[in-house]
Coordinates of C-alpha atoms in Angstrom, one line a residue:
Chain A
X1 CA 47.8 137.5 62.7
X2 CA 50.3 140.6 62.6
X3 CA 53.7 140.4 63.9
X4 CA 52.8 143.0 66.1
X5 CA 49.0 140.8 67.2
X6 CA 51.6 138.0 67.6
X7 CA 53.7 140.3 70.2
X8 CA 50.6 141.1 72.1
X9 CA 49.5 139.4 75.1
X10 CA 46.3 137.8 75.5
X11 CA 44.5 140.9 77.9
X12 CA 45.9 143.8 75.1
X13 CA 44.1 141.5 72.8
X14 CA 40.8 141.6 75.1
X15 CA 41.0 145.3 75.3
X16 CA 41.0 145.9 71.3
X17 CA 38.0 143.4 71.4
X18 CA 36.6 144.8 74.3
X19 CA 36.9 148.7 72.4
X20 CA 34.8 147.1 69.4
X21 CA 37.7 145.4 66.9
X22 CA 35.5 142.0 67.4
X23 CA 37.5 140.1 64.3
X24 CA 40.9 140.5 66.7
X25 CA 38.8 137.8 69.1
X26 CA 40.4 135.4 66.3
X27 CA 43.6 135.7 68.0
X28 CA 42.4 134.6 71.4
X29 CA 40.6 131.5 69.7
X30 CA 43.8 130.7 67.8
X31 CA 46.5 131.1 71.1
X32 CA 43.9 128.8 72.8
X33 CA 42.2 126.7 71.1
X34 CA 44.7 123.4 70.5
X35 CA 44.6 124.1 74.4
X36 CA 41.3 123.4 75.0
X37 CA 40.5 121.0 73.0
X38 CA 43.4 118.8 74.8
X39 CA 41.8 119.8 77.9
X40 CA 38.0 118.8 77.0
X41 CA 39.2 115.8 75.0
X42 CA 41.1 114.2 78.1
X43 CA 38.7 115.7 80.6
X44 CA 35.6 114.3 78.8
X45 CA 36.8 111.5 77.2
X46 CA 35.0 111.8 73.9
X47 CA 36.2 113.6 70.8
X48 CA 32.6 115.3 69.1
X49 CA 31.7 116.5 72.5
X50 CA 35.4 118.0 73.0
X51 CA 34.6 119.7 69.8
X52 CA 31.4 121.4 70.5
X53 CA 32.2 122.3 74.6
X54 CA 35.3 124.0 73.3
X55 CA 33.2 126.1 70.4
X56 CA 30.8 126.8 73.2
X57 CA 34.0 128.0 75.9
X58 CA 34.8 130.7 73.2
X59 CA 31.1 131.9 72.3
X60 CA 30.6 132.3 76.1
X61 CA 34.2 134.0 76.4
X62 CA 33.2 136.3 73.7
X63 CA 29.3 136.8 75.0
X64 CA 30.8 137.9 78.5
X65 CA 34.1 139.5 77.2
X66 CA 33.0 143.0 78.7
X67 CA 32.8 141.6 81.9
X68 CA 36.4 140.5 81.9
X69 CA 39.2 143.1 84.7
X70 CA 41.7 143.3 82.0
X71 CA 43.9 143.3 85.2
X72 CA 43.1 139.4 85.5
X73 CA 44.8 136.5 83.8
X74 CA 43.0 136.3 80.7
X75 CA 44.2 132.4 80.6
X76 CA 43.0 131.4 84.3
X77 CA 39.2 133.2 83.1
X78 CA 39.0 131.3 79.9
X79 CA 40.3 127.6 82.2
X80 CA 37.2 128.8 84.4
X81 CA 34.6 129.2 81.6
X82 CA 35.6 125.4 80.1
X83 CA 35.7 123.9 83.6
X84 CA 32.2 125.1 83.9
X85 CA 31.3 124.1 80.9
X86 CA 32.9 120.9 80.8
X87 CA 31.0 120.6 84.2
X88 CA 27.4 121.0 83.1
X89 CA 28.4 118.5 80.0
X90 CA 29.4 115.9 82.7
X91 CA 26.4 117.0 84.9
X92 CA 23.9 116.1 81.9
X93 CA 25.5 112.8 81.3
X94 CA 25.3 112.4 84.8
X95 CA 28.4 111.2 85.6
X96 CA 29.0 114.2 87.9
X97 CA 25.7 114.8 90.6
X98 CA 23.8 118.1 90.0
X99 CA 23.5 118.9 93.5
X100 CA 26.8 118.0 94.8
X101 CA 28.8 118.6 98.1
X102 CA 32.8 118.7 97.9
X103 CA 33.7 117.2 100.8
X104 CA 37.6 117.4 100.3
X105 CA 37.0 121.4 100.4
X106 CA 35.5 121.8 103.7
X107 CA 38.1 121.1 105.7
X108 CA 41.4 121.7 105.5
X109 CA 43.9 119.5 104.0
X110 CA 47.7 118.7 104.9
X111 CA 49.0 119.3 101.3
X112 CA 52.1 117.3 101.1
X113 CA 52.4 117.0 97.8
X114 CA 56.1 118.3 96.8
X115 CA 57.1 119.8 93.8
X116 CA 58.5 117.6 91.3
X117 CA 61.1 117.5 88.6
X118 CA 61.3 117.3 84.7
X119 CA 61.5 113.5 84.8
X120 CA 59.2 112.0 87.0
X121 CA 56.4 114.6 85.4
X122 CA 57.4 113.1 82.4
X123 CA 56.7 109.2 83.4
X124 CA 53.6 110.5 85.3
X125 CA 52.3 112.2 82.3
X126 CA 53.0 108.3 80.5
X127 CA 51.7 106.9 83.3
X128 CA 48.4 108.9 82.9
X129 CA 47.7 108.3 79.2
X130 CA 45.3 105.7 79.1
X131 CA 44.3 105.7 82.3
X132 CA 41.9 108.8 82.4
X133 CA 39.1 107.1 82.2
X134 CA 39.4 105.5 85.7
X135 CA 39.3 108.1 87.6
X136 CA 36.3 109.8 89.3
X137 CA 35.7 113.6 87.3
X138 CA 37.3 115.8 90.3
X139 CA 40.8 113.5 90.1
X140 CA 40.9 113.5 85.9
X141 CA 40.4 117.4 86.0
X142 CA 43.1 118.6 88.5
X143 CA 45.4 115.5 86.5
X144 CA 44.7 116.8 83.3
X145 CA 45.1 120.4 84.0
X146 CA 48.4 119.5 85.9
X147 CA 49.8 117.2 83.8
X148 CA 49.0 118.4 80.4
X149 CA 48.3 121.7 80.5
X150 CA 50.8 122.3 82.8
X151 CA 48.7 125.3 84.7
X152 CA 50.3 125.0 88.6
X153 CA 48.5 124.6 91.9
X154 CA 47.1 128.5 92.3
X155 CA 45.7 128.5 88.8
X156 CA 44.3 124.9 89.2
X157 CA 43.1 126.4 92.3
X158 CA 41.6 129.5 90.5
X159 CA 40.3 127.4 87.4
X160 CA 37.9 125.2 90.0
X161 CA 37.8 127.5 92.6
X162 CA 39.4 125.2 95.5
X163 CA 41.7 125.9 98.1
X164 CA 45.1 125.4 96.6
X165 CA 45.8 122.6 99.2
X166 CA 42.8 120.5 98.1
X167 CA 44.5 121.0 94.5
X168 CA 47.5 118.7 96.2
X169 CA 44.9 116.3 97.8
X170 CA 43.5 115.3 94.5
X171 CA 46.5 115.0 92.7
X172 CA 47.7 113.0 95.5
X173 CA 45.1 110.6 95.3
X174 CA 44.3 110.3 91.4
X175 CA 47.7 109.3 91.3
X176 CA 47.4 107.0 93.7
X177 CA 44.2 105.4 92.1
X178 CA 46.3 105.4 88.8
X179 CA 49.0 103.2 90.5
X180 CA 46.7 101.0 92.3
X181 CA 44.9 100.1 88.1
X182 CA 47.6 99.8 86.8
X183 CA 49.3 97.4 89.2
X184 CA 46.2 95.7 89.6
X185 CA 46.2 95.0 85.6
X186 CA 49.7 93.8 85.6
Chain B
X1 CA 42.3 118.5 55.7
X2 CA 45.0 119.2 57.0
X3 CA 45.6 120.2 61.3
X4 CA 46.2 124.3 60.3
X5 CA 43.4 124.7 58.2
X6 CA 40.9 122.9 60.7
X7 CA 42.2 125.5 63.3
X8 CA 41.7 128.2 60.8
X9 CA 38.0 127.1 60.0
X10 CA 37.6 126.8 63.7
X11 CA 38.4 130.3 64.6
X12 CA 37.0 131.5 61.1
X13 CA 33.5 129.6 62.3
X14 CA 33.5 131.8 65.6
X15 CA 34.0 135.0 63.8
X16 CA 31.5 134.5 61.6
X17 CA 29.3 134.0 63.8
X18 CA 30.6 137.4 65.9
X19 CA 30.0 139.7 62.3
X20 CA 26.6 137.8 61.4
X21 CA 25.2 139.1 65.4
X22 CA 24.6 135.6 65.8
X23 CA 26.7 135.7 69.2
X24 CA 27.1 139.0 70.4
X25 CA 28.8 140.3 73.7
X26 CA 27.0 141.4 76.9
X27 CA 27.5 145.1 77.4
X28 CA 29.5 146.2 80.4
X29 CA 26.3 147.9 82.1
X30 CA 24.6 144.3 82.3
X31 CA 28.2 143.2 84.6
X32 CA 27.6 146.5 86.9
X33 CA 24.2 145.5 87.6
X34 CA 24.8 141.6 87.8
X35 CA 27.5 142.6 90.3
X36 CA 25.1 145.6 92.3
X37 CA 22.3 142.8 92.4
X38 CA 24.4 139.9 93.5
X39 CA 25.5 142.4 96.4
X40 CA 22.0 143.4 97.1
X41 CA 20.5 139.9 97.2
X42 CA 23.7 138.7 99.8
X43 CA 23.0 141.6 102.1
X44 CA 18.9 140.6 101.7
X45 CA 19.7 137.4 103.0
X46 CA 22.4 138.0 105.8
X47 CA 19.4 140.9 106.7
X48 CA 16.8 138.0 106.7
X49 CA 19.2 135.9 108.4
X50 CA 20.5 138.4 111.0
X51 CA 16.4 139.2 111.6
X52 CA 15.6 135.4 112.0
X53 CA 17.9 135.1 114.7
X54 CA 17.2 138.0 116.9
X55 CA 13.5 136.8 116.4
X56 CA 14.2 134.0 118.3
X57 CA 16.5 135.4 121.1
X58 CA 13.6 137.9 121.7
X59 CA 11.0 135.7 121.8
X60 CA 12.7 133.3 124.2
X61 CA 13.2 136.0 126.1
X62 CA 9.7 137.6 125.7
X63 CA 8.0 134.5 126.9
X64 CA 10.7 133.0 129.2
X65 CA 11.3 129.8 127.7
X66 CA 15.2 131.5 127.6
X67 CA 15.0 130.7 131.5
X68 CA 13.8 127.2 131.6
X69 CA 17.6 125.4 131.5
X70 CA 17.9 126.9 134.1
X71 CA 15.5 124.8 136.1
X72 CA 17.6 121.7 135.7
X73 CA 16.8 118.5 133.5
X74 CA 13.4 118.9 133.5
X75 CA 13.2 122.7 132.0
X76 CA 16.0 122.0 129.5
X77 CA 13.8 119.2 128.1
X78 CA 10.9 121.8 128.0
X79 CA 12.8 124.7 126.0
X80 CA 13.7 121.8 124.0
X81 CA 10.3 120.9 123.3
X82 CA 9.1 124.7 122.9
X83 CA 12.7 125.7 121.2
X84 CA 11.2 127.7 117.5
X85 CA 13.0 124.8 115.4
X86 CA 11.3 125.5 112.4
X87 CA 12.8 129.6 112.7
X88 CA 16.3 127.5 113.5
X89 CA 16.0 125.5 110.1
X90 CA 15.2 129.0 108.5
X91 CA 18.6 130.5 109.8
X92 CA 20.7 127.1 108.7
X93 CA 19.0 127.7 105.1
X94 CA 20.3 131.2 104.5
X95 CA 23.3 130.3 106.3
X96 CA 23.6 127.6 103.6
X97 CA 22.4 130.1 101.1
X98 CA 24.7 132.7 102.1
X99 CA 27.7 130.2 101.9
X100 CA 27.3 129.0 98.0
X101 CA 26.8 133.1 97.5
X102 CA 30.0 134.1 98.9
X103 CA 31.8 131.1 97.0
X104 CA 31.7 133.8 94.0
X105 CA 34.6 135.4 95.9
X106 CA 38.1 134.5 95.8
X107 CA 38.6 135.7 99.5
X108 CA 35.9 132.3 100.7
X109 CA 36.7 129.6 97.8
X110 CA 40.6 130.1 98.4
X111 CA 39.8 128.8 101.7
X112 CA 38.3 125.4 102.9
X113 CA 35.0 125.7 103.6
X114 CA 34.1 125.5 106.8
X115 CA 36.1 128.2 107.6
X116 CA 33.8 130.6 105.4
X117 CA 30.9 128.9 106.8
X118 CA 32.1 129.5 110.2
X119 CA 32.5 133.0 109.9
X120 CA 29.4 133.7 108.0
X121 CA 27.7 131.7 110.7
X122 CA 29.3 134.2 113.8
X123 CA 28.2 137.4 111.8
X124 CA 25.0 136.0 111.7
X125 CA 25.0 135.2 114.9
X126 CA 26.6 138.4 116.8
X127 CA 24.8 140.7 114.5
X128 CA 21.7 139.2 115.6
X129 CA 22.6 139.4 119.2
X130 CA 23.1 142.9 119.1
X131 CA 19.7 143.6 117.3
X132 CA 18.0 141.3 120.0
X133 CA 20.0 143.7 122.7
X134 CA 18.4 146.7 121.2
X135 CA 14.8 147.2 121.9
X136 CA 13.9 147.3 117.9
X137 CA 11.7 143.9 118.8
X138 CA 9.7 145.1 121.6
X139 CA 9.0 148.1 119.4
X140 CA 8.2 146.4 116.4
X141 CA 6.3 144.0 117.9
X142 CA 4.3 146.6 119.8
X143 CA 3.7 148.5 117.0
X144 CA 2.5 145.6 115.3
X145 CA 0.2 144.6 117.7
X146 CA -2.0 147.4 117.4
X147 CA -3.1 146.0 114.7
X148 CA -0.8 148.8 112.1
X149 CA 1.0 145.4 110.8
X150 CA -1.2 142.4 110.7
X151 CA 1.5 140.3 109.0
X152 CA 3.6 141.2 111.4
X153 CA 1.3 141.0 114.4
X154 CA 0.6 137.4 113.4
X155 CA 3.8 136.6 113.2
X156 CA 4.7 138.0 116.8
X157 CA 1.9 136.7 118.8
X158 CA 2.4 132.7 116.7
X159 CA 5.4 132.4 118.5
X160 CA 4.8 134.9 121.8
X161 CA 1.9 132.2 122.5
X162 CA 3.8 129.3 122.3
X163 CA 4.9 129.5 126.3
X164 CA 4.1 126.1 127.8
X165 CA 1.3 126.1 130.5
X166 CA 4.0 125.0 133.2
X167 CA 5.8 128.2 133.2
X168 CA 3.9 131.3 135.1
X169 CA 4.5 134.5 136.2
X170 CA 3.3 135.7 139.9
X171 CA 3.4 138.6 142.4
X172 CA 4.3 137.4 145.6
X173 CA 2.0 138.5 148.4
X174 CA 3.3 136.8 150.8
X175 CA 6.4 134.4 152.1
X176 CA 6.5 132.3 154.5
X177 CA 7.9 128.6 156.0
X178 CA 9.3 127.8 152.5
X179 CA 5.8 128.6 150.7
X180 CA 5.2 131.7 148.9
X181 CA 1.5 133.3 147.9
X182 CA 1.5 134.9 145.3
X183 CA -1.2 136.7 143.0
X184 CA -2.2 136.2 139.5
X185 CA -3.7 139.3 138.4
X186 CA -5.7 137.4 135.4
X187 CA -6.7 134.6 137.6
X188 CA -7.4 137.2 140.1
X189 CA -7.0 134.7 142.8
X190 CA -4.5 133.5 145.5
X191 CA -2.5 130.3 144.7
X192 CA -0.2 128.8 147.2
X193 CA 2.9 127.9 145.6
X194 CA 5.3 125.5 147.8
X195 CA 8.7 125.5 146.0
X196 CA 10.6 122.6 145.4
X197 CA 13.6 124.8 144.6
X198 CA 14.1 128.4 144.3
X199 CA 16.8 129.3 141.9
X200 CA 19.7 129.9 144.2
X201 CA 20.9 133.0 142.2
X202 CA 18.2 134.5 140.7
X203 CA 15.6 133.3 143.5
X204 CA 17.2 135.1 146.7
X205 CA 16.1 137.2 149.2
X206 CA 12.2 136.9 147.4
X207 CA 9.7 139.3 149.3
X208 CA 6.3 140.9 149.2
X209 CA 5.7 142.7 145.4
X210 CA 8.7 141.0 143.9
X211 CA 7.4 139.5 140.5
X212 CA 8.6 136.2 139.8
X213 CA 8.9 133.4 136.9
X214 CA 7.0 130.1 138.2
X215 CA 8.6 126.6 136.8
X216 CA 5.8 124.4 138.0
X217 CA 2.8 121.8 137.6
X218 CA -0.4 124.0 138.5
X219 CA -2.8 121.6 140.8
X220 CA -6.5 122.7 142.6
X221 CA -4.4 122.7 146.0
X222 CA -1.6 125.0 144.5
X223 CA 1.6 125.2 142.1
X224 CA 4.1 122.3 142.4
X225 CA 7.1 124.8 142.0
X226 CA 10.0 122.7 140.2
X227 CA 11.8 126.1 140.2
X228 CA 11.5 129.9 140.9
X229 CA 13.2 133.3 140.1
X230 CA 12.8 136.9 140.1
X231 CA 11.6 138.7 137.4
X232 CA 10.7 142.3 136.8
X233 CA 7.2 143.1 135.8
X234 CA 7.1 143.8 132.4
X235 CA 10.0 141.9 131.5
X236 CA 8.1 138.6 129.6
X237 CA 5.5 140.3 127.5
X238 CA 4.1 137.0 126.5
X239 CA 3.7 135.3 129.5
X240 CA 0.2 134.2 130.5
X241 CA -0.8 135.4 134.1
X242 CA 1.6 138.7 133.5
X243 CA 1.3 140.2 137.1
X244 CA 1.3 144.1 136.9
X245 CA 0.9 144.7 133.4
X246 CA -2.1 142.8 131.4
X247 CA -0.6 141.3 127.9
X248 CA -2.3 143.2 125.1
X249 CA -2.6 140.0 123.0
X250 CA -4.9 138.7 125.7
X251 CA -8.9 139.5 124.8
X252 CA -10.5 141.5 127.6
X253 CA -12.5 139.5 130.0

C-alpha cells in the first residue's frame, strides 16, 4: 500500500474497486482483517473456524461490493456481513436455533446502561477474557463487539440490526451473567 | 512465519482468487433488481393481505353473521363458531411475513418490534376497511358468479354459504300483539315469528314490507325469534330465504 492508499478512507477504496481496480480490494482486507479475526475468534470460540468465516466475510464483501451506497460506513457493512456469517456458522453447529424469535426486540427496553470511562472498560474487558464462553451467543456478540472492537451502541445496533436500546439490555445482562460465574467460581 | 507475512498471504490468497475469476463481484444491475423485486414481492403480500381482510368484512357482511353480536350471548357465540378463522390465520401469516420483510429496513429494525408489527398490522387493517367500504366485492363477486371466474366464484359462494341455518331473512306481512308474519319468498309460505326480542335500535318501528334479519330457532309452529332487525332487501346477498331478490347462487326450483 501507497502513502497516498494509506491516506484513503475505506469507501474511496470501495469506489476504485467498485470502477474495476479489483487488486486495491487488498487494502480493505488488510485495514480489516486483524479486526475480524478478533471478532470471529472471541465470537466463535474456535481458532480454524475464525479463520475460514473471516476469508468467507471478505469473498462475500467483494462478491456484493457493487451493491455497497458508497455514502454508508463501509466498516458498519463489512460488521454486518461477519455477523451474518458468524451467525449461520453458529446456526449449523446449532448452538444458535434456525428459526429463532428475539424476544428482547419486541418490546421496548429501558436502556440504562450509562456510558462508562477508560478504567472500568478496561477491568471489564479483563473481566471478560476467559469468560466468553459462558455466555449465550446474543450476550458474547454485543460484549465482544463492545468491548473489543470498541464499535458503540448505534453501530452494534446497525451490525445486528436491533434497536439501540436492546444493544444496552444485552450488555447489561452479559455482564451481569459474567459477574454472577465468576463469583460463583471464587 | 512470522504475524505480517500471514496477513500478507491472507490478503494475497483473496486477490488471487479475485484475478483467477474464482470469486467475482455481482454487477450493480443484479442490486437494482434484487431491490425492485424485494419491493414488488412486499407490496404482493400487503395486496394479498389487504384483499384477505376486506374478504372477510364483506362476507360477514354479505351473509350477516357481522350482525349476530348483536343478539347477545347467544349470537356472539355463533359468529364465533361461523367467524372465517382459517382466512384470519391467512392475514396473521402475511402479517408475520410482512414483518421479517420490512426488518430489511433500517426505519422498522431500529425500532422494537412490536411497534413495526403494530403498524404493519393497522395498514393492513384500515386499507382493508376501505376496500370492503367500496363496492369492488359485490362487483367482483358478481361478476364472478356468472360463471366468467370459476376460481373466483368458488371461492365467493365457499364462504357466502357458510350462514348458519338460525339466521334468516323475512318480509314482514304483517304485525301484530308482539308477533310478526312474515314471508319467505323461497319457502313461499307464511311463518309466524313471535320475538323474543327485537333489537331495540335496529328493530323499531317494524311494519308491513320492511325486510328484516331473523336470529332464531325455526320450529313446525313458527320461528323462535332470539332477536330481530331491519334490513334492506338486497343488503345480505348470501342469505338463504332472501325476501325480494332470489340469491343467484341458489339453483332454480
Amino acid at each position: 500500500m501507497t502513502g497516498n492508499d494509506a491516506e484513503q478512507t475505506d469507501e474511496e477504496i470501495v469506489k476504485r474497486v467498485q470502477m474495476g481496480e479489483i487488486d486495491t480490494f487488498s487494502f480493505l482486507v488488510s485495514r480489516y482483517e486483524e479486526r475480524m479475526m478478533r471478532y470471529a475468534r472471541k465470537f466463535l470460540l474456535g481458532y480454524e473456524e475464525a479463520q475460514d468465516s473471516v476469508q468467507n466475510v471478505f469473498i462475500k464483501a467483494y462478491r456484493n461490493i457493487n451493491g455497497f451506497d458508497i455514502k454508508r460506513k463501509f466498516s458498519s457493512w463489512l460488521y454486518r456481513i461477519a455477523h451474518n456469517e458468524f451467525i449461520n456458522v453458529l446456526k449449523k453447529k446449532k448452538e444458535i436455533p434456525i428459526l429463532g424469535l428475539d424476544i428482547g426486540a419486541i418490546f421496548p427496553a429501558s436502556d440504562r446502561y450509562n456510558a462508562f470511562k477508560e478504567v472500568e472498560r478496561k477491568e471489564t474487558k479483563a473481566m471478560l477474557e476467559g469468560h466468553l464462553n459462558r455466555l449465550d451467543p446474543k450476550y458474547r456478540e454485543v460484549l465482544v463487539l463492545f468491548y473489543f472492537e470498541d464499535l458503540d451502541y448505534k453501530e452494534i445496533s446497525e451490525v445486528m440490526h436491533i434497536p439501540v436500546s436492546t444493544v444496552g439490555v444485552r450488555l447489561k445482562r452479559g455482564k451481569e451473567i459474567i459477574k454472577k460465574v465468576i463469583k460463583h467460581e471464587e | 512465519m512470522k504475524n505480517s507475512e500471514i496477513k500478507e498471504n491472507f490478503s494475497k490468497n483473496i486477490v488471487e482468487k479475485i484475478r483467477q475469476r474464482k470469486i467475482t463481484a455481482k454487477p450493480r444491475v443484479y442490486f437494482v433488481l434484487k431491490k425492485l423485486l424485494e419491493a414488488l414481492t412486499l407490496v404482493l403480500f400487503f395486496t394479498v393481505a389487504i384483499f384477505l381482510v376486506s374478504f372477510i368484512l364483506f362476507i360477514l357482511r354479505a351473509t350477516g353473521v357481522l350482525f349476530l353480536p348483536g343478539f347477545g350471548l347467544r349470537g356472539l357465540l355463533f359468529f364465533l363458531a361461523t367467524f372465517p378463522w382459517p382466512l384470519a390465520f391467512a392475514v396473521i401469516f402475511f402479517l408475520l411475513v410482512l414483518e421479517e420483510y420490512a426488518k430489511r429496513y433500517s426505519l422498522v429494525w431500529s425500532k422494537p418490534i412490536i411497534y413495526s408489527f403494530a403498524a404493519i398490522t393497522l395498514i393492513v387493517l384500515l386499507f382493508g376497511f376501505f376496500v370492503f367500504k367500496t363496492p369492488a366485492h359485490a362487483q367482483f363477486s358478481a361478476y364472478a358468479l356468472e360463471k366468467k371466474l370459476p376460481l373466483a366464484a368458488s371461492f365467493y359462494s365457499h364462504y357466502g354459504e357458510n350462514v348458519p341455518p338460525e339466521l334468516m331473512l323475512g318480509k314482514v306481512v304483517q304485525e301484530a300483539d308482539g308477533s310478526i308474519e312474515i314471508e319467505s319468498k323461497n319457502d313461499l309460505e307464511t311463518i309466524i315469528v313471535t320475538p323474543e326480542k327485537i333489537n331495540p335500535i335496529f328493530g323499531r318501528g317494524l311494519k308491513k314490507g320492511d325486510f328484516i334479519m331473523i336470529f332464531g330457532e325455526k320450529k313446525p309452529e313458527g320461528i323462535n325469534a332470539f332477536g330481530i332487525r331491519k334490513a334492506k332487501g338486497n343488503e345480505f346477498p348470501f342469505l338463504k330465504n332472501g325476501a325480494g331478490q332470489k340469491p343467484r347462487w341458489q339453483k332454480v326450483k
